PDB file of C-alpha atoms and ligand atoms in Angstrom:
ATOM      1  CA  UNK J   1    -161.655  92.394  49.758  1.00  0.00           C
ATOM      2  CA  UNK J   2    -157.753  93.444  50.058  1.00  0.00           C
ATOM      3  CA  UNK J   3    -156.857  89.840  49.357  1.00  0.00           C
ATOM      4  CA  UNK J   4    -158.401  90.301  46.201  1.00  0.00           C
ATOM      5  CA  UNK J   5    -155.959  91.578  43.506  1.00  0.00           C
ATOM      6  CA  UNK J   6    -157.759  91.989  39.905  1.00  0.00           C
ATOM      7  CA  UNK J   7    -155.676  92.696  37.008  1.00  0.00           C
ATOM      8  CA  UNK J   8    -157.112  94.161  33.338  1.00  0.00           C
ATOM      9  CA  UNK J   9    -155.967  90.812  31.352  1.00  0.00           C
ATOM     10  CA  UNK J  10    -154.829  87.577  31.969  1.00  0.00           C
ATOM     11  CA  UNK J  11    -150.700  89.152  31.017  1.00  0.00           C
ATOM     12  CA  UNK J  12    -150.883  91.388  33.512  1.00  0.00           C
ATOM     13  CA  UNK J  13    -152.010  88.359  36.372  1.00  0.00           C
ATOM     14  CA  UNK J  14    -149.004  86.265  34.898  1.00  0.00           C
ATOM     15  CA  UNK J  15    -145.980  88.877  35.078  1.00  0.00           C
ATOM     16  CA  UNK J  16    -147.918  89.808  38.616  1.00  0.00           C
ATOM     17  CA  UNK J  17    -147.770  86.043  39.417  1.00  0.00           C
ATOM     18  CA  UNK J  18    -144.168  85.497  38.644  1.00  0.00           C
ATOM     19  CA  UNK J  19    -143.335  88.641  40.784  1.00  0.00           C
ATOM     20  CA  UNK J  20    -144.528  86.919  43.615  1.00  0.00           C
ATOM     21  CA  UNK J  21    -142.725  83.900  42.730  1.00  0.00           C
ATOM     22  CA  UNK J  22    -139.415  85.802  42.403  1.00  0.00           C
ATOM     23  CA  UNK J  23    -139.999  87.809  45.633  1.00  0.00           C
ATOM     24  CA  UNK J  24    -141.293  84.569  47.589  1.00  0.00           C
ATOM     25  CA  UNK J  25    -138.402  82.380  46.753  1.00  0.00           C
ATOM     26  CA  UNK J  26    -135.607  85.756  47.270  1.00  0.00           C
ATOM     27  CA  UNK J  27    -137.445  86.351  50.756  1.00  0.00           C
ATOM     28  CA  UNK J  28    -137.684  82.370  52.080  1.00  0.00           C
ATOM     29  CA  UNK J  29    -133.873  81.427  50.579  1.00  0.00           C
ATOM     30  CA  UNK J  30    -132.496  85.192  52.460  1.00  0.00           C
ATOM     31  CA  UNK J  31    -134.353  83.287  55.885  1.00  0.00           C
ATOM     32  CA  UNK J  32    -133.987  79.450  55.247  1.00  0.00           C
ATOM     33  CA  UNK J  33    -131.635  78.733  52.383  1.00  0.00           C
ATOM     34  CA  UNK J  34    -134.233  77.295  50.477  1.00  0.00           C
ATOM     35  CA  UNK J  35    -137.830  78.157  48.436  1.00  0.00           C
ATOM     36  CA  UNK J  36    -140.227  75.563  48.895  1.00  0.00           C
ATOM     37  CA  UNK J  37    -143.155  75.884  46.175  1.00  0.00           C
ATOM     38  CA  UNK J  38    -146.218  73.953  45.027  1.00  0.00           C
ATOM     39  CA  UNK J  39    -147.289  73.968  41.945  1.00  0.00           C
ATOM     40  CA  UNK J  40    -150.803  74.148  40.056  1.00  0.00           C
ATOM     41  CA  UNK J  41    -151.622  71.970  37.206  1.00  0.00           C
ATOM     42  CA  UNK J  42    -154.285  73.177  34.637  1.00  0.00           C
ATOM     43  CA  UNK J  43    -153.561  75.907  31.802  1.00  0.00           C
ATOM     44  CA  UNK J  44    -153.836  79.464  33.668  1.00  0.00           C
ATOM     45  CA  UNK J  45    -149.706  78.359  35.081  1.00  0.00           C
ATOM     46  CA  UNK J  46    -148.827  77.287  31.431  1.00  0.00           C
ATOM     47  CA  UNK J  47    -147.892  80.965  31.043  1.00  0.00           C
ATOM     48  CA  UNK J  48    -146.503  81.684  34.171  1.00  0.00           C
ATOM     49  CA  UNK J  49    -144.071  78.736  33.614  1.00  0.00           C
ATOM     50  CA  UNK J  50    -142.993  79.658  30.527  1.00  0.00           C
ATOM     51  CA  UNK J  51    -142.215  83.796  31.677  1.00  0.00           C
ATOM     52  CA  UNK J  52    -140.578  82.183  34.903  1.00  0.00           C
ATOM     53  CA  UNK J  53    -137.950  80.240  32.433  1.00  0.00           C
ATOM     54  CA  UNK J  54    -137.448  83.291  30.447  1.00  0.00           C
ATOM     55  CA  UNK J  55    -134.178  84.972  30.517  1.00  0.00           C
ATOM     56  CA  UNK J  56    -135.681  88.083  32.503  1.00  0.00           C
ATOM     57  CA  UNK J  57    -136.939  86.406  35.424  1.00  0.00           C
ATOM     58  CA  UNK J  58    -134.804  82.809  35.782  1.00  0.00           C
ATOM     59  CA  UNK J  59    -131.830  84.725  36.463  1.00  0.00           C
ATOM     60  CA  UNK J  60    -133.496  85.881  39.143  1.00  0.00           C
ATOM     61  CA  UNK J  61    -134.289  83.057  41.225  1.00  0.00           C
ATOM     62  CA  UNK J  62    -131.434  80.747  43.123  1.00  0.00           C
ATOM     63  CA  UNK J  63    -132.749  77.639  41.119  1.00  0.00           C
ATOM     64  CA  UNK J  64    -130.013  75.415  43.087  1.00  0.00           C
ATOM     65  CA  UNK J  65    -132.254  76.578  46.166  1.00  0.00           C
ATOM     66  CA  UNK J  66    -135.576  75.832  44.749  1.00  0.00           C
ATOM     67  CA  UNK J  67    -137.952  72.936  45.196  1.00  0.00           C
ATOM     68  CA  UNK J  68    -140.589  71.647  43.140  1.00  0.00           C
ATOM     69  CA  UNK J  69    -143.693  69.964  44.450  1.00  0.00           C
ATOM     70  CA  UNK J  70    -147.290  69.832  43.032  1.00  0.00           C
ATOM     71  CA  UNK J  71    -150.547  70.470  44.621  1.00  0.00           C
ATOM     72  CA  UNK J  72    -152.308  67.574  42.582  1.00  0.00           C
ATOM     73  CA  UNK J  73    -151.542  64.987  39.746  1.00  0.00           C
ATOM     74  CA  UNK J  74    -153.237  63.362  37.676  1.00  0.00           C
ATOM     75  CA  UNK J  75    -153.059  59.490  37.273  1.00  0.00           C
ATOM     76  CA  UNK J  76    -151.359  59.319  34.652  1.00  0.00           C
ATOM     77  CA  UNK J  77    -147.944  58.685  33.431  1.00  0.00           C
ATOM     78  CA  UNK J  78    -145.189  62.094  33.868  1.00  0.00           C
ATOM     79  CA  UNK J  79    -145.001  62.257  29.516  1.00  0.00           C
ATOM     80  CA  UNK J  80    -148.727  61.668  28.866  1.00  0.00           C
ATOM     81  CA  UNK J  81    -150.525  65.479  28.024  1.00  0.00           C
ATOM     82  CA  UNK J  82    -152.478  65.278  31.418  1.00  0.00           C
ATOM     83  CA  UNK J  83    -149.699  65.464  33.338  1.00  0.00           C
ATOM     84  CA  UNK J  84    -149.296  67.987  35.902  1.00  0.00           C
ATOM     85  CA  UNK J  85    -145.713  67.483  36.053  1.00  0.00           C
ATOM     86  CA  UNK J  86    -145.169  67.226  32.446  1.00  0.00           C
ATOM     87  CA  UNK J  87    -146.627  70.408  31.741  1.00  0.00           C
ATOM     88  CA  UNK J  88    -144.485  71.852  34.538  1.00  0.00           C
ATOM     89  CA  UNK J  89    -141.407  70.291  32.947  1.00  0.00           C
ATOM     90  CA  UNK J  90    -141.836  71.076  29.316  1.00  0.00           C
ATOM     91  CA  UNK J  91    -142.466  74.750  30.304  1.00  0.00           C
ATOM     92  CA  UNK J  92    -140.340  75.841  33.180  1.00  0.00           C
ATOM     93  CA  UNK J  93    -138.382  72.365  34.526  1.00  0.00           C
ATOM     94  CA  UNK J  94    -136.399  71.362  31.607  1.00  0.00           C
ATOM     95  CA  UNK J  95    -135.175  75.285  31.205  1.00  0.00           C
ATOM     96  CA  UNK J  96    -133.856  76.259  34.456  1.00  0.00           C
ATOM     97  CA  UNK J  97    -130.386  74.933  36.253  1.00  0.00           C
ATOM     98  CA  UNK J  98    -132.533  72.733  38.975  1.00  0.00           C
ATOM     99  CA  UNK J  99    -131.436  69.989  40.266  1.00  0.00           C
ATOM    100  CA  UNK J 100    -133.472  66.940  39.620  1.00  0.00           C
ATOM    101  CA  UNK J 101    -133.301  66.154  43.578  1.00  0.00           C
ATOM    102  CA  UNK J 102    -135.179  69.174  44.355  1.00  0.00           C
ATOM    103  CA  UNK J 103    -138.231  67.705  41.997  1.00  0.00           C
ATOM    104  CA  UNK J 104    -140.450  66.635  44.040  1.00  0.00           C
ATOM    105  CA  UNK J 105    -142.884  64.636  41.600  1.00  0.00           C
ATOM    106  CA  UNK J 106    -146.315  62.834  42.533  1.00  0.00           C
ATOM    107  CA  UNK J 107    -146.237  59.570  40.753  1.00  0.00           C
ATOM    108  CA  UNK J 108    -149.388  59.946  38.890  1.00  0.00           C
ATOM    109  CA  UNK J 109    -148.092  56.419  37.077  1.00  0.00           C
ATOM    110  CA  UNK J 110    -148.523  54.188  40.148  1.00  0.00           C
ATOM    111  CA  UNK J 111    -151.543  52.916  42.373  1.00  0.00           C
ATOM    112  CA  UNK J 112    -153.283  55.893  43.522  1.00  0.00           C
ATOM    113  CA  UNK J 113    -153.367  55.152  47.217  1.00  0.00           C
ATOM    114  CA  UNK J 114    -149.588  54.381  47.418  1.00  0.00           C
ATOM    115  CA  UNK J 115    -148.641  57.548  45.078  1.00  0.00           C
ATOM    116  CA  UNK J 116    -150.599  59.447  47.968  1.00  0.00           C
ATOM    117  CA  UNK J 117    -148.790  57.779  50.895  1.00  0.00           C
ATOM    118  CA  UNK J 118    -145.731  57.850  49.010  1.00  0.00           C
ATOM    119  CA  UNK J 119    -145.605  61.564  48.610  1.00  0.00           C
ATOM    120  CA  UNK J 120    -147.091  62.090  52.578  1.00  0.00           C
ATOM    121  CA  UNK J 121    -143.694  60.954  53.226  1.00  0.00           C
ATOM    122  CA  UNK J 122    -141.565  62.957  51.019  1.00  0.00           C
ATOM    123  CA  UNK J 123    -143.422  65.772  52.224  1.00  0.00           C
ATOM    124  CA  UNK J 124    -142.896  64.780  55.823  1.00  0.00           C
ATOM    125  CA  UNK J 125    -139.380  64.053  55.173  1.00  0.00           C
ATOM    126  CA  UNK J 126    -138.632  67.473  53.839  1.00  0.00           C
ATOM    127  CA  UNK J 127    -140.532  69.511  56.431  1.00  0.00           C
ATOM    128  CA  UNK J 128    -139.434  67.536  59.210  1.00  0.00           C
ATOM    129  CA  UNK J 129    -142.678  66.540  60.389  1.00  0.00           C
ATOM    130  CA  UNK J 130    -146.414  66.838  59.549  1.00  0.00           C
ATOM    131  CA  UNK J 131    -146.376  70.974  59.245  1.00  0.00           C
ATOM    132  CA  UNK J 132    -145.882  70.992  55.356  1.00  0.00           C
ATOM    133  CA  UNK J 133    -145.097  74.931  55.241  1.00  0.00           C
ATOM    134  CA  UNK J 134    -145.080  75.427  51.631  1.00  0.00           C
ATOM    135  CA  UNK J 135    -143.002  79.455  50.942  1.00  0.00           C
ATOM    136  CA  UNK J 136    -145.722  79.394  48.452  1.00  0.00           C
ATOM    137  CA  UNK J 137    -148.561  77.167  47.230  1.00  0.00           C
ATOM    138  CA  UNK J 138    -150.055  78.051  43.738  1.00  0.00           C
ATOM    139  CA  UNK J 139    -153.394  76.857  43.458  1.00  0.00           C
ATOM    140  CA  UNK J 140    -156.403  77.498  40.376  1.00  0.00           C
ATOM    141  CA  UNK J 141    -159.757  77.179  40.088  1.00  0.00           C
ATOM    142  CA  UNK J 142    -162.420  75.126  38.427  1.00  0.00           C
ATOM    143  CA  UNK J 143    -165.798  76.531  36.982  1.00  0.00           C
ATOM    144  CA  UNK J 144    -167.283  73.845  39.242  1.00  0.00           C
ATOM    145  CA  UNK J 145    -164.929  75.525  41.808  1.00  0.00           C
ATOM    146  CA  UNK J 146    -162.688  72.715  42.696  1.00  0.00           C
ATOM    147  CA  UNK J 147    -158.817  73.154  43.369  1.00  0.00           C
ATOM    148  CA  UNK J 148    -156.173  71.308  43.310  1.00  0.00           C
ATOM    149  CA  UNK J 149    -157.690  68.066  42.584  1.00  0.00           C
ATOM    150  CA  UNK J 150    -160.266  68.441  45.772  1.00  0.00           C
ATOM    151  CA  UNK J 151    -163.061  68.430  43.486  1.00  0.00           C
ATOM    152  CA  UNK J 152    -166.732  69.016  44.670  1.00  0.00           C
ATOM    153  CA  UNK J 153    -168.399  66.575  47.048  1.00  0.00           C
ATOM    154  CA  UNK J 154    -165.318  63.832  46.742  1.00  0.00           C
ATOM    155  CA  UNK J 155    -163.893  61.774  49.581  1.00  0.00           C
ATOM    156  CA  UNK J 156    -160.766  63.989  49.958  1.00  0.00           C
ATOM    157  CA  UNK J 157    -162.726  66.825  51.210  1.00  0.00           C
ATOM    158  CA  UNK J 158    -163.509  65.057  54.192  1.00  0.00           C
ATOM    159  CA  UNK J 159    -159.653  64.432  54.576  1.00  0.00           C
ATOM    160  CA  UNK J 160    -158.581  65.696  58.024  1.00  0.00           C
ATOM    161  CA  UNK J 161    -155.200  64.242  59.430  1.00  0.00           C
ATOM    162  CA  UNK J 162    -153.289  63.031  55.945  1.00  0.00           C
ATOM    163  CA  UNK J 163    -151.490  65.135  53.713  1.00  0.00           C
ATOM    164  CA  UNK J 164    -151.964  63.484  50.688  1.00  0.00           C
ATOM    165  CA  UNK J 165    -154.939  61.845  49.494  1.00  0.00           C
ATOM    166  CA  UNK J 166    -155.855  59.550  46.509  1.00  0.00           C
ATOM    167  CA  UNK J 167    -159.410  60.760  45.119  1.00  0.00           C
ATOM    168  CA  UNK J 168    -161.599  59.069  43.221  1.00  0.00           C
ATOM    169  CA  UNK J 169    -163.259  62.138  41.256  1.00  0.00           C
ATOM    170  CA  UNK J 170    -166.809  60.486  39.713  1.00  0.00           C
ATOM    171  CA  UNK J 171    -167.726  63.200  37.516  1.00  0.00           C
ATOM    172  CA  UNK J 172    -164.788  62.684  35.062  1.00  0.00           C
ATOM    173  CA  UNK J 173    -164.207  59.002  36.101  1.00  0.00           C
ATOM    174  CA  UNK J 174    -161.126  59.503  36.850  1.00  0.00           C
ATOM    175  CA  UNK J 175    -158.624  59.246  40.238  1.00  0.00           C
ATOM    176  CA  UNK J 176    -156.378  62.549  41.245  1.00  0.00           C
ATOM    177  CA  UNK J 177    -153.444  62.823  44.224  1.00  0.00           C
ATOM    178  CA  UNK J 178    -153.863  65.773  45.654  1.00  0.00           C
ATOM    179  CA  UNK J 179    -152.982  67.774  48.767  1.00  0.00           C
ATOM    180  CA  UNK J 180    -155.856  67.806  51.682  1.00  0.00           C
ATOM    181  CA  UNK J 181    -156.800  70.776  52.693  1.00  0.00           C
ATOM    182  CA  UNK J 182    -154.920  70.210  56.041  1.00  0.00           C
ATOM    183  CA  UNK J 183    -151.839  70.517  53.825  1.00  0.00           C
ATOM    184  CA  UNK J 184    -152.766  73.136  51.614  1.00  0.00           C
ATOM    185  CA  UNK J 185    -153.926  76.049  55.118  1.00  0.00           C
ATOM    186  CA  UNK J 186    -150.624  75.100  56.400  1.00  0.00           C
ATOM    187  CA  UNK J 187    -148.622  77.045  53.542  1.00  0.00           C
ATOM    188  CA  UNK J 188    -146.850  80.651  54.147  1.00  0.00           C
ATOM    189  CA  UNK J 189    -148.039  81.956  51.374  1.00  0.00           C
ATOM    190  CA  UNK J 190    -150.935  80.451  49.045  1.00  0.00           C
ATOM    191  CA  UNK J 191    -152.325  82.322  45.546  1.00  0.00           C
ATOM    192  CA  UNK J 192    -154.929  81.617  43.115  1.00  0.00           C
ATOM    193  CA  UNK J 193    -154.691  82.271  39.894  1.00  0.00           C
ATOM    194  CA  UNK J 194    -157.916  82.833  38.295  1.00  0.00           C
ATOM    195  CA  UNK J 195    -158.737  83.989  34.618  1.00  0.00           C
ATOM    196  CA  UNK J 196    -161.198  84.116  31.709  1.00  0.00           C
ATOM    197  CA  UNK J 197    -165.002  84.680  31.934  1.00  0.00           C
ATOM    198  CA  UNK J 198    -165.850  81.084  32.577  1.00  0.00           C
ATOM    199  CA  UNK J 199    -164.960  81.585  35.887  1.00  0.00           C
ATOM    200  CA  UNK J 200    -166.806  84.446  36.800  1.00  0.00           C
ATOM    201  CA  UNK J 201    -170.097  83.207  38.742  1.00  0.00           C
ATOM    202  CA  UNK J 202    -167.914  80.800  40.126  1.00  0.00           C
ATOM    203  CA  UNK J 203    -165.499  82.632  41.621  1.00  0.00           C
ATOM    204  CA  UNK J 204    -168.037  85.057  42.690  1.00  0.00           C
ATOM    205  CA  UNK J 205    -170.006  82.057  44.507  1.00  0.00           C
ATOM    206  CA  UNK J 206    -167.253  81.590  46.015  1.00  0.00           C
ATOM    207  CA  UNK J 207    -165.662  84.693  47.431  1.00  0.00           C
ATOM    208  CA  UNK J 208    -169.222  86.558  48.123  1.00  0.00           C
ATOM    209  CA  UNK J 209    -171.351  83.661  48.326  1.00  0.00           C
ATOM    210  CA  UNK J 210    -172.717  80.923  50.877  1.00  0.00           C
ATOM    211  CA  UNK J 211    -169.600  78.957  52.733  1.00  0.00           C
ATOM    212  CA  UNK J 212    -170.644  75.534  51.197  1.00  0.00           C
ATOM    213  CA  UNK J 213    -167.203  74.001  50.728  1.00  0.00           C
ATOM    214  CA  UNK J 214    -168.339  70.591  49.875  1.00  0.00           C
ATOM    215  CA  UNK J 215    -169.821  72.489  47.060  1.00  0.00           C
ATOM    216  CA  UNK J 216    -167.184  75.116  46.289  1.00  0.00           C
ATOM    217  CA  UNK J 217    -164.007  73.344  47.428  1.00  0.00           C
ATOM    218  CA  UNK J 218    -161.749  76.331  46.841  1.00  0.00           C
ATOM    219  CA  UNK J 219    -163.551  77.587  50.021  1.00  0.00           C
ATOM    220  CA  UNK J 220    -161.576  74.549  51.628  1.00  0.00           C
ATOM    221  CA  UNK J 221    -158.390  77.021  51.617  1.00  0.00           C
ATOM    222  CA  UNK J 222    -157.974  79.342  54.309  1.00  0.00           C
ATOM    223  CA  UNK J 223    -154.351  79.071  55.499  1.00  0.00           C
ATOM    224  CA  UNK J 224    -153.959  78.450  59.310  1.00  0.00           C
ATOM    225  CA  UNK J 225    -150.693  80.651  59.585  1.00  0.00           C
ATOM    226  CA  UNK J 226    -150.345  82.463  56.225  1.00  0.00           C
ATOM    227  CA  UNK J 227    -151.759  84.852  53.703  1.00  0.00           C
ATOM    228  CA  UNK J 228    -154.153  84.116  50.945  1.00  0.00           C
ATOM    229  CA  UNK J 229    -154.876  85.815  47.821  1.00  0.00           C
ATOM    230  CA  UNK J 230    -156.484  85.730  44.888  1.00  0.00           C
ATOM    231  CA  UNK J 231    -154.828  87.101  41.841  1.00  0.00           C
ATOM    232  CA  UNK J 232    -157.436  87.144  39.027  1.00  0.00           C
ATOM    233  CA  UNK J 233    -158.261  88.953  36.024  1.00  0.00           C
ATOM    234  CA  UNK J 234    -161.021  91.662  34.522  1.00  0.00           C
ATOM    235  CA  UNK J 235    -163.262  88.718  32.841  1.00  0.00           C
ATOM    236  CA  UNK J 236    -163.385  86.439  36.150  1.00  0.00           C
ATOM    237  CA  UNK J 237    -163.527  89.168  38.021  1.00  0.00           C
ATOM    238  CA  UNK J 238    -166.337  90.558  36.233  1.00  0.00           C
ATOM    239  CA  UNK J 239    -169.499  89.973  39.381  1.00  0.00           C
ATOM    240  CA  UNK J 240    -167.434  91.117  41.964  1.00  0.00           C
TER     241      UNK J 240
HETATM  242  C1  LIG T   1    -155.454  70.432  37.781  1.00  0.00           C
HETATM  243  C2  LIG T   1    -155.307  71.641  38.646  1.00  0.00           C
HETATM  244  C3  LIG T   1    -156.668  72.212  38.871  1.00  0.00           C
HETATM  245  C4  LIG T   1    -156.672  73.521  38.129  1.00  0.00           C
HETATM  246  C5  LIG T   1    -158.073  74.009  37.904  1.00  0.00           C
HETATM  247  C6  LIG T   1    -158.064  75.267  37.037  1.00  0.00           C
HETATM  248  O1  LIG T   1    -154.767  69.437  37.993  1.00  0.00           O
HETATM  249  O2  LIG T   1    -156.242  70.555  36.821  1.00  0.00           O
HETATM  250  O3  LIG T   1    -154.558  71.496  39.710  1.00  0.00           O
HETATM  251  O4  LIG T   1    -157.012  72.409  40.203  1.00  0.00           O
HETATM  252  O5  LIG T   1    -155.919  74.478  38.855  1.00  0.00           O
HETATM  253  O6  LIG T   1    -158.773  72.980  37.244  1.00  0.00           O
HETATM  254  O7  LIG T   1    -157.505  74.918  35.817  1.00  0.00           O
HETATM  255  P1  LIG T   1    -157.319  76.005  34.626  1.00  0.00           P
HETATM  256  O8  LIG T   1    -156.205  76.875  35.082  1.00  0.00           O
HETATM  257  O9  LIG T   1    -156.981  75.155  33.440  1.00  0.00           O
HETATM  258  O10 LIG T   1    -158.620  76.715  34.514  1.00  0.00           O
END
């Protein structure tokens, strides 16, 4: 599969990753004077965060032409250690000259349902309209192969028309915002990052197995009028 990029250790996906980022935000600030990117929660991005803020690569991204959004948040508040947004913050945010207008930050701290309408119309607001054309959309992947917070056989899957949704997500009792998959496919340029052996017969299932996206959510993604691909390393990669 050429979408399929494998790399011999989770390093070598990161600096990959952060590549991309650099030549993603260079490429969509050179055509529109601005780099629109969602980010992934979860601990594969801790990494790619933390390189990004590093003196090698922040120089090379126009930060003053960068904006933040999230693909899913937790409900929670932005300093608890769930946070989507704090992790993004601690590692990258809070080291780079951005300006805090150009965070745009689900709030995980409010009622779910408004946090989700509330950010449909940021997003709306910023693209002009419903097409939510993300430069780039970073997205992981569960072992139960979820993404972003669409999480197997949960109400947001069936989510066709809004951009945001609130999900209730009964196997951890908990409630996520996250972007429907309508918002997600209509990104330039969307990548996983996938790593560790955990995710192996997952990501397998999901790349070479049945389409069952109910079941295998990351399946969900398939950008209407963009690339998609799938960096991942040797260990997840190891049934392909
Ligand atoms: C989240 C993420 C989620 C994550 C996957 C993979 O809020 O947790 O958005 O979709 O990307 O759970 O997480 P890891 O990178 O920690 O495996």
């Amino acid at each position: 599969m050429s979408n399929v990029h494998i790399f011999p250790n989770v390093e070598a996906l990161i600096h990959a990753a952060a590549d991309e980022f650099v030549r993603r935000a260079s490429e969509s600030i050179a055509a529109r004077e601005r780099f629109a990117v969602a980010l992934s929660g979860g601990s594969t991005p801790h990494a790619l965060y933390t390189l990004l803020a590093s003196a090698v690569y922040a120089q090379k991204i126009d930060w003053a032409r960068t904006h933040i959004f999230w693909g899913d948040e937790r409900c929670v508040p932005p300093d608890h250690p769930d946070s989507n947004y704090r992790l993004a913050h601690e590692t990258l945010l809070a080291h780079v000259p951005l300006p805090p207008r150009n965070i745009y930050r689900m709030r995980g701290e409010i009622d779910p349902a408004a946090a989700a309408e509330e950010y449909a119309q940021a997003l709306k607001a910023f693209f002009g309209g419903e097409d939510t054309r993300f430069d780039l959309l970073l997205l992981g992947m569960g072992d139960d192969g979820h993404t972003a917070s669409l999480f197997p056989h949960t109400p947001a899957l069936a989510e066709k028309s809004r951009l945001v949704a609130a999900n209730y997500v009964e196997s951890k009792a908990v409630w996520r915002i996250t972007l429907s998959a309508r918002a997600i496919n209509a990104a330039a340029h969307i990548v996983f990052l996938v790593a560790g052996a955990g995710k192996a017969q997952r990501l397998y299932d999901v790349l070479k197995g049945a389409p069952q996206p109910e079941h295998l959510p990351a399946q969900s993604v398939s950008p209407v009028n963009g690339d998609l691909r799938w960096f991942i390393d040797a260990e997840a990669a190891l049934l392909l």
